[in-house]
GROMACS .gro file of C-alpha atoms in nm:
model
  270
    1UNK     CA    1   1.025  -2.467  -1.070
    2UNK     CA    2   0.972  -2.181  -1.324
    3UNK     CA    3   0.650  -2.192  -1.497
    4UNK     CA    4   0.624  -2.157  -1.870
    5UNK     CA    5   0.340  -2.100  -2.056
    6UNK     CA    6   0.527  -2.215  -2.388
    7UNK     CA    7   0.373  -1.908  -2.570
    8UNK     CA    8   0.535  -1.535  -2.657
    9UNK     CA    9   0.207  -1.387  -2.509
   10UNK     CA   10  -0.094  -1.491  -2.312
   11UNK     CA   11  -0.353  -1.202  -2.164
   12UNK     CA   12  -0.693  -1.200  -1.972
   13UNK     CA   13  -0.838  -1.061  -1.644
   14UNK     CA   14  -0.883  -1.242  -1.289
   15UNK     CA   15  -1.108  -1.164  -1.007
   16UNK     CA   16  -0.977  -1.308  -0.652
   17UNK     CA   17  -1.182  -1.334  -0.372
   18UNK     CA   18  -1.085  -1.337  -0.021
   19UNK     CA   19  -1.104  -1.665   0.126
   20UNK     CA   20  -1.165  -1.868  -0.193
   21UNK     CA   21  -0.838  -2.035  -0.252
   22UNK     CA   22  -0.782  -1.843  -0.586
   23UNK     CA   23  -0.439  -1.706  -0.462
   24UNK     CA   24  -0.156  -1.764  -0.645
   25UNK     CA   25   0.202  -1.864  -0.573
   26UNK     CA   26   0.435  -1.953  -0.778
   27UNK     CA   27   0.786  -1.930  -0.563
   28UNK     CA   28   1.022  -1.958  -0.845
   29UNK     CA   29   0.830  -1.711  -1.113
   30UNK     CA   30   0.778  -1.721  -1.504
   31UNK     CA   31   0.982  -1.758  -1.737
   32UNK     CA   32   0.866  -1.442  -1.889
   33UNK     CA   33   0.745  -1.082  -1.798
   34UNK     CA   34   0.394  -1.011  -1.671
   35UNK     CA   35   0.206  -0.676  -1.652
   36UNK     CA   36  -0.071  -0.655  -1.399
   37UNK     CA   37  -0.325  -0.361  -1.382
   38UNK     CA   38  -0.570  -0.318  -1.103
   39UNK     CA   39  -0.909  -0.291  -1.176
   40UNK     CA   40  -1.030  -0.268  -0.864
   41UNK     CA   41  -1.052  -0.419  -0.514
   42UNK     CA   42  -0.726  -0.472  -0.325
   43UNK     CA   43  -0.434  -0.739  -0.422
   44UNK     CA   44  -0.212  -0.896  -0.163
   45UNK     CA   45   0.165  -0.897  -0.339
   46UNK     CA   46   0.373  -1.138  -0.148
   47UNK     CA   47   0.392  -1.196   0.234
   48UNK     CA   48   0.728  -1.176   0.340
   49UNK     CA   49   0.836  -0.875   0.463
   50UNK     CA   50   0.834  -0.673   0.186
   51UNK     CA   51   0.466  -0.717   0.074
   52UNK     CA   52   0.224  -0.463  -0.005
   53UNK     CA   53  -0.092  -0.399  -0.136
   54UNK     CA   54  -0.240  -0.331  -0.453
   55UNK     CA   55  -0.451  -0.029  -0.487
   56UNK     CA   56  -0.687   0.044  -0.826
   57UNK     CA   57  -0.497   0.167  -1.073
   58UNK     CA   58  -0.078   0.060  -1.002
   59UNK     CA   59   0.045  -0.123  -1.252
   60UNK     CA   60   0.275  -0.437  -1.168
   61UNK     CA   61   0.538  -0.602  -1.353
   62UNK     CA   62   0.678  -0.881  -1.246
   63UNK     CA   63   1.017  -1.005  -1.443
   64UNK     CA   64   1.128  -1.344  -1.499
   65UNK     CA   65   1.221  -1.568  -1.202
   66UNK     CA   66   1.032  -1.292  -0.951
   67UNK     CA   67   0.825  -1.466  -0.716
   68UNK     CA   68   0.438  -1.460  -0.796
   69UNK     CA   69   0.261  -1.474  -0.452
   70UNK     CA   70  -0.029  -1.273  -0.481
   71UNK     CA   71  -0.426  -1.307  -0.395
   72UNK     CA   72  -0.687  -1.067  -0.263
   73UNK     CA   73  -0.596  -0.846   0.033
   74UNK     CA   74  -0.723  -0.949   0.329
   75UNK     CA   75  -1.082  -0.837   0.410
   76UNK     CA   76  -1.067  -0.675   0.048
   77UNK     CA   77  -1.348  -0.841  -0.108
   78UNK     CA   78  -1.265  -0.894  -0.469
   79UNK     CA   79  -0.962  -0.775  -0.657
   80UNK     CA   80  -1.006  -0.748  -1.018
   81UNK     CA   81  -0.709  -0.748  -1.218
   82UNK     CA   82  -0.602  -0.753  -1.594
   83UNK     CA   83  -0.259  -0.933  -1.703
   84UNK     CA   84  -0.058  -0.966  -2.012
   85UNK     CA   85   0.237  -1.263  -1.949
   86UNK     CA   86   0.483  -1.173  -2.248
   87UNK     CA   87   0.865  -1.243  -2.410
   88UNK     CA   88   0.941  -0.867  -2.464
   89UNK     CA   89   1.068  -0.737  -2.762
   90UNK     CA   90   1.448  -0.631  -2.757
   91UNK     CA   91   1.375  -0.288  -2.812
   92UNK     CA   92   1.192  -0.282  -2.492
   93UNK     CA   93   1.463  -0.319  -2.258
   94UNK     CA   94   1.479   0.016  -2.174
   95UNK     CA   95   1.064   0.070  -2.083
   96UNK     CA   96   1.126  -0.205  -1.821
   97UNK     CA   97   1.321  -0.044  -1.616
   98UNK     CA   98   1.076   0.046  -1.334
   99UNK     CA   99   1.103   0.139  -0.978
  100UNK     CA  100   1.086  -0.212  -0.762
  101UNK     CA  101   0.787  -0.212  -0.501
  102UNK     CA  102   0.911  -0.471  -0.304
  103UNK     CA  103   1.073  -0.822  -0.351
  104UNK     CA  104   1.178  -0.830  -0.696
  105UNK     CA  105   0.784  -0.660  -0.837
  106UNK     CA  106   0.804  -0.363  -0.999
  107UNK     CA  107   0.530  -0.068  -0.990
  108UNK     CA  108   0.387   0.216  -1.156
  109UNK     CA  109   0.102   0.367  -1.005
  110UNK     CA  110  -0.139   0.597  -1.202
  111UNK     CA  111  -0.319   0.902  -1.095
  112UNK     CA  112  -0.410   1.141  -1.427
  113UNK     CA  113  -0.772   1.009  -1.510
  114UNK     CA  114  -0.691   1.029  -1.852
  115UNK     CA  115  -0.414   0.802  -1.829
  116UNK     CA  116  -0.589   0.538  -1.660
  117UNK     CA  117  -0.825   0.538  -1.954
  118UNK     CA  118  -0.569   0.492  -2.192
  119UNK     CA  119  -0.368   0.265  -2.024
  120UNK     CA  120  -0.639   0.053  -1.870
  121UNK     CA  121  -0.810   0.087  -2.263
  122UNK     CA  122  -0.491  -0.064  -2.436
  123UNK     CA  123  -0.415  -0.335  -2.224
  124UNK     CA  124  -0.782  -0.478  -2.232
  125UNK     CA  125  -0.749  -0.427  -2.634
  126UNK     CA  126  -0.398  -0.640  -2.624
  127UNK     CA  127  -0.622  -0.837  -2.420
  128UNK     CA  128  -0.892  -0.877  -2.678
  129UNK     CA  129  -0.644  -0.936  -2.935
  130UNK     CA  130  -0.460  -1.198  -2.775
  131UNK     CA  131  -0.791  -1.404  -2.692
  132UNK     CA  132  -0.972  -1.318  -3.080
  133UNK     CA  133  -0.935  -1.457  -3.383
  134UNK     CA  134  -0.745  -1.237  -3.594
  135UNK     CA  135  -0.490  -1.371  -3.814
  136UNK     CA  136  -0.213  -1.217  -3.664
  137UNK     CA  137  -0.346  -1.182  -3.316
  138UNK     CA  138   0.001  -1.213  -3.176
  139UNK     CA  139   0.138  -0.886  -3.349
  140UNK     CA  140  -0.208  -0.695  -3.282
  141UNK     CA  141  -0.127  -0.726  -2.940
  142UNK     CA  142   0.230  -0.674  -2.910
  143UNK     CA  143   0.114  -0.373  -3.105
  144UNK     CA  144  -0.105  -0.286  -2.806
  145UNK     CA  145   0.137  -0.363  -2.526
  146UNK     CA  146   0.439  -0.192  -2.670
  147UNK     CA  147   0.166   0.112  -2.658
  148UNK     CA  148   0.084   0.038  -2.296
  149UNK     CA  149   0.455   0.044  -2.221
  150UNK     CA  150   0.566   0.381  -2.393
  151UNK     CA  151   0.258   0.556  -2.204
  152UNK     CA  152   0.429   0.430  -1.900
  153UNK     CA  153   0.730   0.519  -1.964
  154UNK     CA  154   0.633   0.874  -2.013
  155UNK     CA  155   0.559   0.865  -1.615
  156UNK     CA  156   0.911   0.690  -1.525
  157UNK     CA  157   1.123   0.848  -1.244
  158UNK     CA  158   1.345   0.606  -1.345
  159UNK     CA  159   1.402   0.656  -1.723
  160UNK     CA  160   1.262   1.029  -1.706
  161UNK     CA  161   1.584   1.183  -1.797
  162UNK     CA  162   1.577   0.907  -2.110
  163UNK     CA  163   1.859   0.597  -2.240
  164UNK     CA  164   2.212   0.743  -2.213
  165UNK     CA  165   2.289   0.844  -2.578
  166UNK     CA  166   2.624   0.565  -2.579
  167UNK     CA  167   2.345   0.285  -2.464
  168UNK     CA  168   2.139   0.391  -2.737
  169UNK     CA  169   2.404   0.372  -2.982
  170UNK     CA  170   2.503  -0.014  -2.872
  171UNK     CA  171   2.141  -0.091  -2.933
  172UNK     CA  172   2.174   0.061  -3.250
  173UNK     CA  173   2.511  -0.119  -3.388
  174UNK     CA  174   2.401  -0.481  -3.205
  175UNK     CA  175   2.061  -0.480  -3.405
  176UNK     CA  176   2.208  -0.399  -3.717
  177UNK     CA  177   2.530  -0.645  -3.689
  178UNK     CA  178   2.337  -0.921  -3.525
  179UNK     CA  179   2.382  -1.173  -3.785
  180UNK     CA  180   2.757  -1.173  -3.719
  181UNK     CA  181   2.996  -1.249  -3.476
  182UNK     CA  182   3.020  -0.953  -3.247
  183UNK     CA  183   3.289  -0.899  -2.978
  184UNK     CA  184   3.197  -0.604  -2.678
  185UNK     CA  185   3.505  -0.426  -2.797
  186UNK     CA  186   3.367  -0.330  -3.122
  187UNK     CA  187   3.057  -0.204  -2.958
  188UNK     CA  188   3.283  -0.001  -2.740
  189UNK     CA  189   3.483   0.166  -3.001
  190UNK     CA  190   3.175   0.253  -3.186
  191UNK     CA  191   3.029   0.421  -2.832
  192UNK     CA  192   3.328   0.606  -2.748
  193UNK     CA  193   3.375   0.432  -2.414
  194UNK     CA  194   3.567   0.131  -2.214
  195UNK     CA  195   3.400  -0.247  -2.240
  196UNK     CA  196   3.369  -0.210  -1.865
  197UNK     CA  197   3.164   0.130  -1.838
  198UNK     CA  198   2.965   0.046  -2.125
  199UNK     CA  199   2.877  -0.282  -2.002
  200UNK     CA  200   2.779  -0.109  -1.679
  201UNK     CA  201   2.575   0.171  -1.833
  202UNK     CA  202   2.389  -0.053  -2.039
  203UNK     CA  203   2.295  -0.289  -1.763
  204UNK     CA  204   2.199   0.006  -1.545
  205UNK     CA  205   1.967   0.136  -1.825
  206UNK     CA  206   1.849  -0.204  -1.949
  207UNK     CA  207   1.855  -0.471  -1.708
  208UNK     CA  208   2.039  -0.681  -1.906
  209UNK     CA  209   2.369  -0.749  -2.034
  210UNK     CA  210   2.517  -0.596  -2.407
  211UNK     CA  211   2.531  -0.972  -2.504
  212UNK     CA  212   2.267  -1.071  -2.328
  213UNK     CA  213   2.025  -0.823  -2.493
  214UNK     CA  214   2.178  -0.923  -2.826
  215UNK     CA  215   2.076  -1.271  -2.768
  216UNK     CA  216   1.687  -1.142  -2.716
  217UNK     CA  217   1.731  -0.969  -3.057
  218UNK     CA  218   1.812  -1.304  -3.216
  219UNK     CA  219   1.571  -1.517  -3.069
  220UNK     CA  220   1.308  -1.232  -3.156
  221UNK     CA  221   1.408  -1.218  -3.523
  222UNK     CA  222   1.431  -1.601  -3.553
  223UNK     CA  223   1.056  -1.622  -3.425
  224UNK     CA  224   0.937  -1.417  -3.721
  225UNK     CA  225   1.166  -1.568  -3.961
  226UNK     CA  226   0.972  -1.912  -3.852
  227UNK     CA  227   0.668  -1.799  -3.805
  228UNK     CA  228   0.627  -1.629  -4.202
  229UNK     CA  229   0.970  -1.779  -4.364
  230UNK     CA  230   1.022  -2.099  -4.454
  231UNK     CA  231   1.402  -2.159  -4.452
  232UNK     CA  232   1.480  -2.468  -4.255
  233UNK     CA  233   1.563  -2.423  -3.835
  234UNK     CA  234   1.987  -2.463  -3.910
  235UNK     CA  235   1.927  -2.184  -4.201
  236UNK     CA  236   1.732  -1.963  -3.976
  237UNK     CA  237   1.973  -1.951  -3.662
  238UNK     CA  238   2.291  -1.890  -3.906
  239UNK     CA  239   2.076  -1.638  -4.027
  240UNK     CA  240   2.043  -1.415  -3.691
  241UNK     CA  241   2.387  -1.499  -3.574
  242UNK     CA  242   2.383  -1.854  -3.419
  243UNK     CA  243   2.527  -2.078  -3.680
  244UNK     CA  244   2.554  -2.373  -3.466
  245UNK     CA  245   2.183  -2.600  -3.491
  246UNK     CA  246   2.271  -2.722  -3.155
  247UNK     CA  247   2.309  -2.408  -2.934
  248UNK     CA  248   2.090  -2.231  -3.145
  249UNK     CA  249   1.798  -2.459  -3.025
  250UNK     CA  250   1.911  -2.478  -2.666
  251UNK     CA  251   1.891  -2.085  -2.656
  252UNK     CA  252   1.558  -2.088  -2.868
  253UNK     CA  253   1.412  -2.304  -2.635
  254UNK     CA  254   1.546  -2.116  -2.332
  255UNK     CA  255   1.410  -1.797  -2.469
  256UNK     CA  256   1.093  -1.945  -2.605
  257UNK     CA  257   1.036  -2.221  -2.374
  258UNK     CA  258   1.027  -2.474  -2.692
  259UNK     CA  259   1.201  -2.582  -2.977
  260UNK     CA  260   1.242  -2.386  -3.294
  261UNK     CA  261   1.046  -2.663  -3.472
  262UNK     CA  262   0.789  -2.680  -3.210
  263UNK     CA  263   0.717  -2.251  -3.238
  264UNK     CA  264   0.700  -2.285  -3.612
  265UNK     CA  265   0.443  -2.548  -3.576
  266UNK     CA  266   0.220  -2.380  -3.327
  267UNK     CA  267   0.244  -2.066  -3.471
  268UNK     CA  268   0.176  -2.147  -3.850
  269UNK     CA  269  -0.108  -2.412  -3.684
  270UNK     CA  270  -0.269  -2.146  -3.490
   0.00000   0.00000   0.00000
């Protein structure tokens, strides 16, 4: 089963011991993204055959549905980690796209002092954030994470040479028309290429579908329309493109894991 922590972000920082029966394992995943930085110590990441280890300073992410089997290596001692479990943004797409390390993980793995710094600095302030009292806590620390993700991204083999400029240009036109139907033909006209290759190029570049991503973009603008509007739930999905109250919930909820009603409540309450 895929575990949900029914919020858009959650963040704090785990020690496991060997031994102590703090691993984890969680076969079937979130249903969101986690980042995981290394403090120090050792971590154990999976142990099927592609498993590896850890070492201070790599930076994990593990995407929905990816297996979370992880603990303290063996004869480690303690591994000290900080996390951040979070629904991305749409813009984001493209600073996911890391290298895999090994069953599904993906990995980063710093080495400039002065990027460990930063990095290590922002994610324990997204950290702080998330677990303070601000009154917007949530964007303070999406604030921080999106930072965390661009300095990242800057060490990327795999988006080094940057979004093709026709990918770019989809992201541009979806955001901008979401609140209409949209058909992938009009997004290929307006980036010069076939449905088929541009589908392809932005799934490459992404890791997600043209509609797909469009559907994040929604979702993402319906949370902040409920969380500082107050137009009813059927008003705010025919506002970001979904006019039907009945899907619209089903792929709030799948996005969100709850109901629009249930997100406006939590987050106005909280």
């Amino acid at each position: 089963m895929i575990i949900s922590f029914d919020r858009n972000l959650l963040a704090g920082h785990t020690s496991h011991s060997d031994g102590r029966g703090a691993d984890i394992d969680r076969p079937d995943g979130m249903d969101a993204w986690v980042i995981n930085y290394t403090v120090s110590g050792q971590g154990r990441i999976n142990r099927d055959a592609a498993g590896f280890t850890a070492m201070p300073h790599d930076v994990l992410l593990f995407p929905p549905a990816v297996a979370h089997d992880y603990g303290s290596a063996r004869s480690a001692g303690q591994w000290t980690h900080l996390w951040v479990y979070f629904q991305p943004r749409p813009a984001w797409s493209g600073l996911l796209a890391w290298p895999e390390r090994g069953s599904g993980v993906l990995g980063l793995g710093l080495v400039d002092p002065a990027r460990r710094r930063e990095v290590r600095g922002l994610i324990e302030l997204a950290i702080g954030y998330a677990t303070g009292a601000e009154r917007r806590r949530e964007e303070w620390a999406m604030n921080a994470l999106e930072r965390v993700l661009l300095r990242l991204d800057d060490i990327n083999p795999t988006t080094a040479s940057g979004i093709d400029p026709r990918v770019r240009r989809a992201m541009a036109f979806l955001g901008e028309q979401h609140r209409r139907a949209i058909r992938m033909d009009e997004v290929a006209a307006v980036c010069a290429c076939s449905v088929s290759r541009l589908a392809h190029l932005f799934s490459t570049q992404t890791g997600m579908a043209p509609m797909h991503w469009l559907e994040e973009h929604r979702i993402a603008r319906a949370r902040e329309m409920l969380r500082y509007g107050e137009q009813p739930v059927a008003v705010v999905g025919g506002a970001v493109g979904i006019p039907d109250p009945v899907y619209f919930a089903r792929v709030f909820r799948r996005r969100s894991g709850c109901s629009p009603r249930q997100y406006r409540h939590r987050t106005v309450a909280g």
